[in-house]
mmCIF file of C-alpha atoms in Angstrom:
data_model
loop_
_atom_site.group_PDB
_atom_site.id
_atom_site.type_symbol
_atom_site.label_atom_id
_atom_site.label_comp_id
_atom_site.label_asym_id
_atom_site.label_seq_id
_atom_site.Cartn_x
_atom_site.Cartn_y
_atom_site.Cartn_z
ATOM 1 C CA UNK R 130 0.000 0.000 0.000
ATOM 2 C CA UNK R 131 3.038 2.426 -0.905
ATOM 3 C CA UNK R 132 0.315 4.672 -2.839
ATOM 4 C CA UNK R 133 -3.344 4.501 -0.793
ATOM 5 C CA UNK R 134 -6.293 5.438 -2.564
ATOM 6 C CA UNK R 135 -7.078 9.335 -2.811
ATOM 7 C CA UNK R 136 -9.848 9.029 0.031
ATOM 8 C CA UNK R 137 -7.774 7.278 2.562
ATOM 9 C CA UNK R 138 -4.943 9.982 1.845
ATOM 10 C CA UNK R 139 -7.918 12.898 2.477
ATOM 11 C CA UNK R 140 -8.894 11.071 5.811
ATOM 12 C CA UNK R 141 -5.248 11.506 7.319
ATOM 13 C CA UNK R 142 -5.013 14.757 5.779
ATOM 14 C CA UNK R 143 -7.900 15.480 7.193
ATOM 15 C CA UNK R 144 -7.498 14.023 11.112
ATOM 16 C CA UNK R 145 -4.122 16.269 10.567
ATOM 17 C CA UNK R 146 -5.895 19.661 9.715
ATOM 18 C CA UNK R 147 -8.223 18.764 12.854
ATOM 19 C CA UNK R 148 -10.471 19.628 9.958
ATOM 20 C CA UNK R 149 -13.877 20.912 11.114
ATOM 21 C CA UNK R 150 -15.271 19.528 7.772
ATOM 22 C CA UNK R 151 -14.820 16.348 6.253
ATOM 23 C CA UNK R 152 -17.517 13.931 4.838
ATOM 24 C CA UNK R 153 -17.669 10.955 2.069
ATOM 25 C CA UNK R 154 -20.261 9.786 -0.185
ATOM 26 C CA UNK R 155 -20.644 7.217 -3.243
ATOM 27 C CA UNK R 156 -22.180 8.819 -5.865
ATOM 28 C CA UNK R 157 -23.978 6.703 -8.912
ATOM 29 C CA UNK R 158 -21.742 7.407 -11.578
ATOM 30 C CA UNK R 159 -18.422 6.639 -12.952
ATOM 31 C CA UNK R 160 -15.250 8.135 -11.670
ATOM 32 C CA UNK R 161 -14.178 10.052 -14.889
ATOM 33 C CA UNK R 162 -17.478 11.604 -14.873
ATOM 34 C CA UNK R 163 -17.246 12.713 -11.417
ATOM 35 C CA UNK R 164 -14.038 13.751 -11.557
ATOM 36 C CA UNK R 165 -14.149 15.535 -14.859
ATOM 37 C CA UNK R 166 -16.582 18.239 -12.440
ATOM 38 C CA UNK R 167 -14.098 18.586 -10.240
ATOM 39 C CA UNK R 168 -11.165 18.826 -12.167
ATOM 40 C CA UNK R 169 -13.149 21.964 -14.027
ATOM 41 C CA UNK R 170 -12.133 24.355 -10.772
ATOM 42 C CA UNK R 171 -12.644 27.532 -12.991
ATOM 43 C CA UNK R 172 -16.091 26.187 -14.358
ATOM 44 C CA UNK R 173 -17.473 24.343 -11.762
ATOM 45 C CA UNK R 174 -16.042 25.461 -7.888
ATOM 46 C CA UNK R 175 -18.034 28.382 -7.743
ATOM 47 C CA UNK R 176 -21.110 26.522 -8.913
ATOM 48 C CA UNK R 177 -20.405 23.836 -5.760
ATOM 49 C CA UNK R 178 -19.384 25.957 -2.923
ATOM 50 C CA UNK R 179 -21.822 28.652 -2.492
ATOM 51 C CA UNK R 180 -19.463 31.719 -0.982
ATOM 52 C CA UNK R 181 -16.663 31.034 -3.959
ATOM 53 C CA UNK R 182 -17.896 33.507 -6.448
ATOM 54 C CA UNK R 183 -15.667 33.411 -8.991
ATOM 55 C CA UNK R 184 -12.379 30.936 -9.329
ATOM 56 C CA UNK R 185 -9.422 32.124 -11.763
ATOM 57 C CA UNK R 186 -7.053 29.140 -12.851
ATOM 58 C CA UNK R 187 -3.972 29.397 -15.208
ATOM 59 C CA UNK R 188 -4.552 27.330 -18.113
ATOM 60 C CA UNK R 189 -2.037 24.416 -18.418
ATOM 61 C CA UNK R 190 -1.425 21.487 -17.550
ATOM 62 C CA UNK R 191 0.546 21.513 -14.502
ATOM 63 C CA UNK R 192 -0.286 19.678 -11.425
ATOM 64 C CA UNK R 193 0.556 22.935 -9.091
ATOM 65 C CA UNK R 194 -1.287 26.076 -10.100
ATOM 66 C CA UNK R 195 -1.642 29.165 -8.426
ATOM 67 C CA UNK R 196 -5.539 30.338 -8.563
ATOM 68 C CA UNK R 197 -7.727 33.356 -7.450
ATOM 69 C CA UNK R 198 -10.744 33.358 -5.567
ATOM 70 C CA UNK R 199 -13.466 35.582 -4.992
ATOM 71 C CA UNK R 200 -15.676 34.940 -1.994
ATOM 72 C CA UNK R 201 -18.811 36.462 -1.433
ATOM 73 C CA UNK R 202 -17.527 38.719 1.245
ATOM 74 C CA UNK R 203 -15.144 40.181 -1.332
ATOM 75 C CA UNK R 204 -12.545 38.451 -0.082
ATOM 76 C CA UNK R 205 -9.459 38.037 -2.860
ATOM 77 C CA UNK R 206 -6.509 35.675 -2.441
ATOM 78 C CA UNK R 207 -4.326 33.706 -3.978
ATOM 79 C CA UNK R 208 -5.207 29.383 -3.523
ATOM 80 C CA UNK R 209 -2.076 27.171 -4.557
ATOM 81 C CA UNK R 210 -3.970 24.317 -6.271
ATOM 82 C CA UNK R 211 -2.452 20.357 -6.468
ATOM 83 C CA UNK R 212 -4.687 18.385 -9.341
ATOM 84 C CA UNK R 213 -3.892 14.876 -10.625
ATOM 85 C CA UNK R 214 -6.881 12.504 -11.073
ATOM 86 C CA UNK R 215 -8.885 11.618 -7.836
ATOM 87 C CA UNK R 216 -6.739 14.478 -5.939
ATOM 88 C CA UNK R 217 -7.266 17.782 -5.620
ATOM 89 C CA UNK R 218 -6.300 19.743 -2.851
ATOM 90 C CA UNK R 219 -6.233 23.702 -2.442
ATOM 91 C CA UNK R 220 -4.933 26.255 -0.090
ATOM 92 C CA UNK R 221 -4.649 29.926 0.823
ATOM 93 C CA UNK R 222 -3.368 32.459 3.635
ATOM 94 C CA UNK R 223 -6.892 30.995 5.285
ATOM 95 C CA UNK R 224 -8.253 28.220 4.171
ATOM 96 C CA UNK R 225 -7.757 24.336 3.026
ATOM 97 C CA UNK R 226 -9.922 22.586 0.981
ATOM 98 C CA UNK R 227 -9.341 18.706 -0.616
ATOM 99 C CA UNK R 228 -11.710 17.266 -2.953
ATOM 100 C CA UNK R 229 -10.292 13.283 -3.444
ATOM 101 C CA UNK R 230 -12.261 10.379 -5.495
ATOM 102 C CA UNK R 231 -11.738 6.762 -6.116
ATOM 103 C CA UNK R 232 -13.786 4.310 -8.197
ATOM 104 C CA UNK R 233 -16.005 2.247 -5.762
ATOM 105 C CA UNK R 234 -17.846 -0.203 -8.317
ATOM 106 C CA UNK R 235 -19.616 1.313 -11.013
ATOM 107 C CA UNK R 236 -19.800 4.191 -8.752
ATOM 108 C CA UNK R 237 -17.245 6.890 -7.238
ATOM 109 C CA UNK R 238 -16.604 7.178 -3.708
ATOM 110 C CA UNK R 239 -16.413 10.922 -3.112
ATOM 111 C CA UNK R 240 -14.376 12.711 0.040
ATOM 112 C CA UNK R 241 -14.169 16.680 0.833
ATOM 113 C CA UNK R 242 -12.633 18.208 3.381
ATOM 114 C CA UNK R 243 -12.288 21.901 4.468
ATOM 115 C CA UNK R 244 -10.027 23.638 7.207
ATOM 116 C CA UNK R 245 -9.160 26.957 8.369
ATOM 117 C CA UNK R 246 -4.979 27.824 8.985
ATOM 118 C CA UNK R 247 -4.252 27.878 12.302
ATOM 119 C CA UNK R 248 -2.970 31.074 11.504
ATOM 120 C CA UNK R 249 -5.835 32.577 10.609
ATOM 121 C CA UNK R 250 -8.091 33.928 13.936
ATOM 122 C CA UNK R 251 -10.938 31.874 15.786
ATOM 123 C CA UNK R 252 -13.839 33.935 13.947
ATOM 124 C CA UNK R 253 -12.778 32.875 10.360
ATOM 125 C CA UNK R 254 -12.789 28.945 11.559
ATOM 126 C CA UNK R 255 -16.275 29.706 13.275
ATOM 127 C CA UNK R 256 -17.740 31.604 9.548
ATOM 128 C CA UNK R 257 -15.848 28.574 7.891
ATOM 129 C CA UNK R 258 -17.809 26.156 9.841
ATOM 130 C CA UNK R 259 -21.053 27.793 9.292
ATOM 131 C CA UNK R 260 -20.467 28.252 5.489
ATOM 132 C CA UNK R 261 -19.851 24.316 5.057
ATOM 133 C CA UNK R 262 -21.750 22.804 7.341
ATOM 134 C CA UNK R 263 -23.252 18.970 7.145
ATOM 135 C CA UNK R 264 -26.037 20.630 5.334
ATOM 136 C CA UNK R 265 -23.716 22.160 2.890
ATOM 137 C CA UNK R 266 -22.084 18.990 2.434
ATOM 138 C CA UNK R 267 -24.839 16.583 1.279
ATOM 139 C CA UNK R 268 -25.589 20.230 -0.872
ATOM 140 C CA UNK R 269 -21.751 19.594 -2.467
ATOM 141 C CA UNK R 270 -22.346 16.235 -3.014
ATOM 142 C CA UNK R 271 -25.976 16.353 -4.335
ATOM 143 C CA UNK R 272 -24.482 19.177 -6.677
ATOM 144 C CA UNK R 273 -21.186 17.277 -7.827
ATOM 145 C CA UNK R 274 -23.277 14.563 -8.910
ATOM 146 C CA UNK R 275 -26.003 16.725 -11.143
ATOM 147 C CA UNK R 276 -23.512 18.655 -12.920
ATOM 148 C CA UNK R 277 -21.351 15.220 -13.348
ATOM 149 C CA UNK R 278 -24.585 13.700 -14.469
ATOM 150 C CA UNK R 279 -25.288 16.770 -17.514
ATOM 151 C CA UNK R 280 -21.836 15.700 -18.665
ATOM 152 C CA UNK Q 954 15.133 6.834 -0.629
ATOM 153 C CA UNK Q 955 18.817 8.560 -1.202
ATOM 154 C CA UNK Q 956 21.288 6.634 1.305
ATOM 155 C CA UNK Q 957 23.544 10.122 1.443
ATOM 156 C CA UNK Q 958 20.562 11.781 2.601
ATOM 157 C CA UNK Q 959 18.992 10.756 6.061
ATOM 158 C CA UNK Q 960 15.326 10.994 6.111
ATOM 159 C CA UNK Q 961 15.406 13.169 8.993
ATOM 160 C CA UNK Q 962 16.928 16.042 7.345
ATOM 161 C CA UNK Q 963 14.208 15.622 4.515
ATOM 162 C CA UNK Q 964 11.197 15.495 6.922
ATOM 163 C CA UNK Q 965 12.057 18.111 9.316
ATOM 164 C CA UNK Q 966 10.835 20.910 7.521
ATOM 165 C CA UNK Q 967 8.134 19.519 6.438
ATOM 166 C CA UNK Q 968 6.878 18.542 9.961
ATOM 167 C CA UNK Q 969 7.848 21.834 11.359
ATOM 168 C CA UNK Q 970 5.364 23.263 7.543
ATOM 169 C CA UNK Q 971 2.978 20.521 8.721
ATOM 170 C CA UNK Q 972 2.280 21.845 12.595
ATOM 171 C CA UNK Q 973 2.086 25.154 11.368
ATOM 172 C CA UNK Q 974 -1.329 23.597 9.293
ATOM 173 C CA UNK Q 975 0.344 23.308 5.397
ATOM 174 C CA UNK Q 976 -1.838 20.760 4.344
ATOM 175 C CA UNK Q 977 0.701 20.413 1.186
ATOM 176 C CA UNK Q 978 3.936 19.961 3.917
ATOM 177 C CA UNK Q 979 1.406 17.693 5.140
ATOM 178 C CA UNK Q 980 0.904 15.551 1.577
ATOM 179 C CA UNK Q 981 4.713 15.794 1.290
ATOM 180 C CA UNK Q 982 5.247 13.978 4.502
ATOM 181 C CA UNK Q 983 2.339 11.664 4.222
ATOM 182 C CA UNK Q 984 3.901 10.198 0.903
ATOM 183 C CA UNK Q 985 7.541 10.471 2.430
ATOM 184 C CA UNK Q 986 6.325 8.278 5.785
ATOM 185 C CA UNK Q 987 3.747 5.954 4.003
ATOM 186 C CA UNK Q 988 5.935 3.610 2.725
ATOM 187 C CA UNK Q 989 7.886 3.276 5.624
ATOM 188 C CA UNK Q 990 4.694 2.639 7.798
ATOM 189 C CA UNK Q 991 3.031 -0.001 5.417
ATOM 190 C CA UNK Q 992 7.107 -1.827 6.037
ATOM 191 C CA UNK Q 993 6.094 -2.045 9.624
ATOM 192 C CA UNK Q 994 2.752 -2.740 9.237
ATOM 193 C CA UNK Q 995 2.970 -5.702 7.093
ATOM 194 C CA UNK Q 996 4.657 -8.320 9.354
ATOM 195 C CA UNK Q 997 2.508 -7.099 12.158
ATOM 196 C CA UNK Q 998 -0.825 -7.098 10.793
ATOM 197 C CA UNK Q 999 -0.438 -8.882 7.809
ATOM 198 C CA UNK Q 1000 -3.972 -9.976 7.350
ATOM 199 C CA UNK Q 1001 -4.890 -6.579 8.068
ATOM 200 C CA UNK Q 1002 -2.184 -4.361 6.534
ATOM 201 C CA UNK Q 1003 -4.286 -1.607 4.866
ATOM 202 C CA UNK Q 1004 -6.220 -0.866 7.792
ATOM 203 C CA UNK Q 1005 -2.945 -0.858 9.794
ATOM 204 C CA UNK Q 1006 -1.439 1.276 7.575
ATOM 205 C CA UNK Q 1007 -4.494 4.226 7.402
ATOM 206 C CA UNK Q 1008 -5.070 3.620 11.515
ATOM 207 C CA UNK Q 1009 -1.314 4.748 11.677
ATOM 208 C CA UNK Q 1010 -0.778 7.118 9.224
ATOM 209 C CA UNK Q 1011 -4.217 8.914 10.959
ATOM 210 C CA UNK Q 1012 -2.384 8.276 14.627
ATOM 211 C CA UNK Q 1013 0.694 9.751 13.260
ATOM 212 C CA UNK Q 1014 -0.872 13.061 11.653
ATOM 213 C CA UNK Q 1015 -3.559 13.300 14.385
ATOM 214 C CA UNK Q 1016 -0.645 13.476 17.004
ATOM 215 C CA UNK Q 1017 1.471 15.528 14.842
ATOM 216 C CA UNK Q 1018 1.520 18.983 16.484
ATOM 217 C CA UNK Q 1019 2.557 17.503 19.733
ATOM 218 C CA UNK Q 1020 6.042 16.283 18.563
ATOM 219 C CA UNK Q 1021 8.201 18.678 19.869
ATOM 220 C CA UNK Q 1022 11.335 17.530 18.416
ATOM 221 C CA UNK Q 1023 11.131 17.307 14.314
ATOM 222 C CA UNK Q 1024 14.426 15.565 13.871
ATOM 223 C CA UNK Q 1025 12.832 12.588 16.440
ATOM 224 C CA UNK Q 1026 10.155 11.810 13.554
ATOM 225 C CA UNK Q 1027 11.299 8.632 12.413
ATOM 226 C CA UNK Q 1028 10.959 7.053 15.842
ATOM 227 C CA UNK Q 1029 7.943 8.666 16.734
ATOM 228 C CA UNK Q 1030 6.270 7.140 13.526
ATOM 229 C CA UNK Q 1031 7.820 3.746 14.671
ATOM 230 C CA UNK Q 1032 6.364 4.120 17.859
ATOM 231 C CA UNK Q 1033 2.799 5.242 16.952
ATOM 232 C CA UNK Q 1034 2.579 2.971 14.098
ATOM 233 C CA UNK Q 1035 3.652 -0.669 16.191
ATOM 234 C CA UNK Q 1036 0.965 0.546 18.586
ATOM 235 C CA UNK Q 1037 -1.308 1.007 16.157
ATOM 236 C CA UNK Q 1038 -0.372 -2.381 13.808
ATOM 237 C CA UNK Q 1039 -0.504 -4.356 17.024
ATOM 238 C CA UNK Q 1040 -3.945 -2.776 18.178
ATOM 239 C CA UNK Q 1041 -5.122 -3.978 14.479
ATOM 240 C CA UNK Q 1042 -3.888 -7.373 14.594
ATOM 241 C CA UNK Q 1043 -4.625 -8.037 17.864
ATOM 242 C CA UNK Q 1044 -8.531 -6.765 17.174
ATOM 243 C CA UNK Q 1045 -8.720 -9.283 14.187
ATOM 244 C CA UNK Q 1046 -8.337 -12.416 16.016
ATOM 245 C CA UNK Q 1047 -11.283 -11.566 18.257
ATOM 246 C CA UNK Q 1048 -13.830 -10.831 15.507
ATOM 247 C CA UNK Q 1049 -16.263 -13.494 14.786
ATOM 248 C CA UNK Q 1050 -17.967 -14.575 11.042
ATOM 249 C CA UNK Q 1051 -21.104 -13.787 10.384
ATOM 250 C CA UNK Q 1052 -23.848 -16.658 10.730
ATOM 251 C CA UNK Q 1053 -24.372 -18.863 7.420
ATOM 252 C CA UNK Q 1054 -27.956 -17.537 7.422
ATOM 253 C CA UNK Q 1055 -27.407 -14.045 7.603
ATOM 254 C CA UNK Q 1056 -24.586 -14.360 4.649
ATOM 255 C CA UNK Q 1057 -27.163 -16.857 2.563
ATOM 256 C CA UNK Q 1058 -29.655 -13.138 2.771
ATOM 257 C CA UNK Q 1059 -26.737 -11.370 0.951
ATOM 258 C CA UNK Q 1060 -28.168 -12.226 -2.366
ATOM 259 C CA UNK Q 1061 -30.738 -9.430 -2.497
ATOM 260 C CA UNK Q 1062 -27.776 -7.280 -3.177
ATOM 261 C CA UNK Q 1063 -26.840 -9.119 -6.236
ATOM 262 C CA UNK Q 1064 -28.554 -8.617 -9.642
ATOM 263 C CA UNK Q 1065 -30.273 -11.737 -11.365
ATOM 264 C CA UNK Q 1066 -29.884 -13.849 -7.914
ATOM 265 C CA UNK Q 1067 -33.842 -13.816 -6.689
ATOM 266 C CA UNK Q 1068 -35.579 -16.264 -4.720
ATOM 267 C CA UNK Q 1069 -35.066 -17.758 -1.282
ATOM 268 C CA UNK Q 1070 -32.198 -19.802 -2.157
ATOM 269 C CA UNK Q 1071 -28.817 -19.026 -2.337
ATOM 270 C CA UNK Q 1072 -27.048 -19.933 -5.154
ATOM 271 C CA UNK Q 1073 -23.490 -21.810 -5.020
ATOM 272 C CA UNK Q 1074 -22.019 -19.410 -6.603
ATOM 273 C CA UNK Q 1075 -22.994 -16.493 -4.567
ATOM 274 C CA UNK Q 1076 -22.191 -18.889 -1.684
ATOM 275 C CA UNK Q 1077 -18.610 -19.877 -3.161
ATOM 276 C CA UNK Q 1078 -17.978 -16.005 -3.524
ATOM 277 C CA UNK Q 1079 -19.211 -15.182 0.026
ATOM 278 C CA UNK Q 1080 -16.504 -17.771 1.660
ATOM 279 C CA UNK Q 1081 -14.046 -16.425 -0.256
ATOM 280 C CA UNK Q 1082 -14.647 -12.735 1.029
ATOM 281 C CA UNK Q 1083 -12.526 -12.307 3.895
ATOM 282 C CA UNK Q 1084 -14.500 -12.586 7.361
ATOM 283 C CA UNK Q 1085 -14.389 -8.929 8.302
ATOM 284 C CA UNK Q 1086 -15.899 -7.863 4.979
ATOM 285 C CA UNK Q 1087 -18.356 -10.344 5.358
ATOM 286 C CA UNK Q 1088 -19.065 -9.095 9.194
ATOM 287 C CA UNK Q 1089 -19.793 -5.342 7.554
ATOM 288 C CA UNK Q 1090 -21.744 -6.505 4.631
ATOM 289 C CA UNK Q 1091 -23.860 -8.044 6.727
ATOM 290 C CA UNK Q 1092 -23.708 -5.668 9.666
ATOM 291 C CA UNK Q 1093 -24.585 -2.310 7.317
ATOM 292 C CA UNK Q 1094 -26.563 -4.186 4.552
ATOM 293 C CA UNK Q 1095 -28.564 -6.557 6.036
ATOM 294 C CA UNK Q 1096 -29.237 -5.416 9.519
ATOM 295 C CA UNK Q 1097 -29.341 -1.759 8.397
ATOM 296 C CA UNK Q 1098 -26.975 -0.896 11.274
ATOM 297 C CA UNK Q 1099 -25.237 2.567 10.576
ATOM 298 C CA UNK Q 1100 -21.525 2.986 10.682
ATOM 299 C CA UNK Q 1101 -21.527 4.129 14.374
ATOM 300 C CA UNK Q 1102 -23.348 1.499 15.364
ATOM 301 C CA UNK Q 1103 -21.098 -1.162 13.378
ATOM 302 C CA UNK Q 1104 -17.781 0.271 14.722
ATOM 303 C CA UNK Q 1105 -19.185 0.132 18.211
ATOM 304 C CA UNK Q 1106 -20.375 -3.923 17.982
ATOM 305 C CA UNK Q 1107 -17.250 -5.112 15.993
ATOM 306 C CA UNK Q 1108 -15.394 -2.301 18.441
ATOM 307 C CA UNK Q 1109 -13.395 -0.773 15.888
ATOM 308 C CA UNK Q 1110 -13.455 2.743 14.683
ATOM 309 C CA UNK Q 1111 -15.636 4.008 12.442
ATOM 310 C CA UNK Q 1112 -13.392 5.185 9.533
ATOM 311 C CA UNK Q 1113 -12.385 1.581 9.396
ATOM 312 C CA UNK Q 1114 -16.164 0.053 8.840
ATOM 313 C CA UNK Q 1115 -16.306 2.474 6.198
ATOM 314 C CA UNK Q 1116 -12.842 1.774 4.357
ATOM 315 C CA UNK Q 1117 -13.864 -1.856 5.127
ATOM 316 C CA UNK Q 1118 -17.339 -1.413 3.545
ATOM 317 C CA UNK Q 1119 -16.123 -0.251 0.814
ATOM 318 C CA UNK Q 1120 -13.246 -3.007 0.011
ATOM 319 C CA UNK Q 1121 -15.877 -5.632 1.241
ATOM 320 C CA UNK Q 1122 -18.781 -3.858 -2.087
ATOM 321 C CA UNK Q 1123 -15.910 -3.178 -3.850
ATOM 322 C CA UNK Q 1124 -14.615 -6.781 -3.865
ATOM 323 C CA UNK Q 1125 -18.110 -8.875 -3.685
ATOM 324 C CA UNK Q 1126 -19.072 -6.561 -6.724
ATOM 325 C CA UNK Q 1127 -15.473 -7.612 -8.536
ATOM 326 C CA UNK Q 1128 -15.727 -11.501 -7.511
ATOM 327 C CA UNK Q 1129 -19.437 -11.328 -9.376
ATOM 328 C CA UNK Q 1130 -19.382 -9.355 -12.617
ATOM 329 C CA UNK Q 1131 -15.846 -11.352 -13.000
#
């Protein structure tokens, strides 16, 4: 097991951020499918997580990007982005998020995970918390797989 | 990994990166320590190795902030992951199969097996699963029990009925269409 599966590698990623956020699910259809959603970060991130307004990506295709994000409190910054297939993991001066998929039958077994830095103060983990909540989660999920499923 | 070059000096950094909350420091040491975990893991829990291995590698992160000395990480990760292997293989031996009669209602989840009787195929692949994924199948599948509830009766953690779940579909699902 030198290389686990992407979803195993989220869960220790995630028990290492203390991550306030982290939840699975197996959606109904095939892993490119799924994966070809999340992969789209430009096209499809602000249509999944509801305070990313608008996500700038470099073209290319290099597995470390630098992006910009627009939140809906105006907030700008700079997210370094890691994406190879089933993996994608994303971090700024506040926040973590991983998105990380594996093929699970016919099906895909999907993982996200969010944190706030340690760095960053108490009120931005509490907002964070708020903002992607269990609700929001089965909302990321549910969405993930209708947008995968117009593909 | 490069003999000139003792791991140490390479994962420093990256734990000191890692306890400040770096989640790519992080990535960088979880694929730097992984393969020296599964190593240990193997011989100890060899019938169990990739739960050993994810049970550690979350002990080891989980714990991670608390090491105060980076260039100690090596042994730390030796120490957290025998405790963890040995928990594992220890917790194996105690677990018990799941009744014939429960197993035999596993059909239902297969497509084209109907009726009360179970086939010898679907038997043949059911022995072959290995008793832990035929513990959870039943447990989550044909009790309905939820993963809480699972983890607490086979008294292993949760995140372990679910990797298990999903080797145990994963592999019933593989053994039929195959």
């Amino acid at each position: 097991m030198n290389a686990p599966d992407p979803v195993a590698r989220l869960r220790v990623l995630a028990a290492g951020l203390r991550a306030p956020l982290y939840a699975e699910a197996t959606l109904g259809l095939p892993f490119d499918q799924v994966w070809a959603v999340i992969a789209d970060l430009e096209g499809e991130l602000p249509h999944l997580v509801s305070f990313v307004r608008e996500f700038r990506v470099p073209p290319g295709d290099s597995e470390h990007k630098t992006a910009q994000a627009v939140d809906v409190l105006g907030l700008r910054g700079p997210f370094d982005v890691r994406l190879s297939p089933g993996w994608c993991l994303m971090q700024s001066r506040l926040v973590t998020m991983g998105v990380a998929a594996a093929p699970d039958g016919p099906g895909t077994r999907l993982a996200v995970c969010g944190a706030a830095r340690p760095a960053a103060l108490g009120p931005v983990q509490r907002v964070y918390r708020r903002l992607l909540g269990g609700r929001r989660t089965r909302a990321f999920f549910r969405e993930v797989e209708r947008r995968a499923a117009l593909r | 990994m490069d003999e000139d070059v003792r791991p140490w000096d390479v994962a420093a950094p990256l734990v000191r990166a890692a306890q400040r909350g770096d989640a790519f420091a992080m990535d960088d040491l979880l694929k730097l320590v992984t393969p020296y975990v599964t190593r240990l893991c193997t011989p100890i829990a060899p019938a169990d190795t990739a739960d050993a291995v994810q049970e550690s590698l979350v002990a080891v992160f989980r714990g991670l902030r608390g090491l105060r000395d980076p260039q100690a990480v090596y042994g730390w990760v030796r120490a957290v992951t025998v405790r963890e292997a040995v928990r594992v293989a220890r917790r194996t031996a105690g677990e018990t199969p799941a009744a014939p009669e429960e197993i035999a209602r596993l059909q239902d989840l297969l497509p084209g097996v109907g009726g009360g009787e179970l086939s010898a195929e679907v038997r043949d692949l059911l022995v072959r699963l290995p008793v832990q994924h035929r513990t959870v199948l039943v447990l989550r599948e044909l009790e309905g029990l939820d993963e809480r509830t699972t983890a607490e009766l086979l008294g292993v953690p949760e995140g372990t009925v679910k990797s298990r779940l999903n080797r145990a579909r994963s592999s019933f699902r593989k053994a039929w269409t195959r």
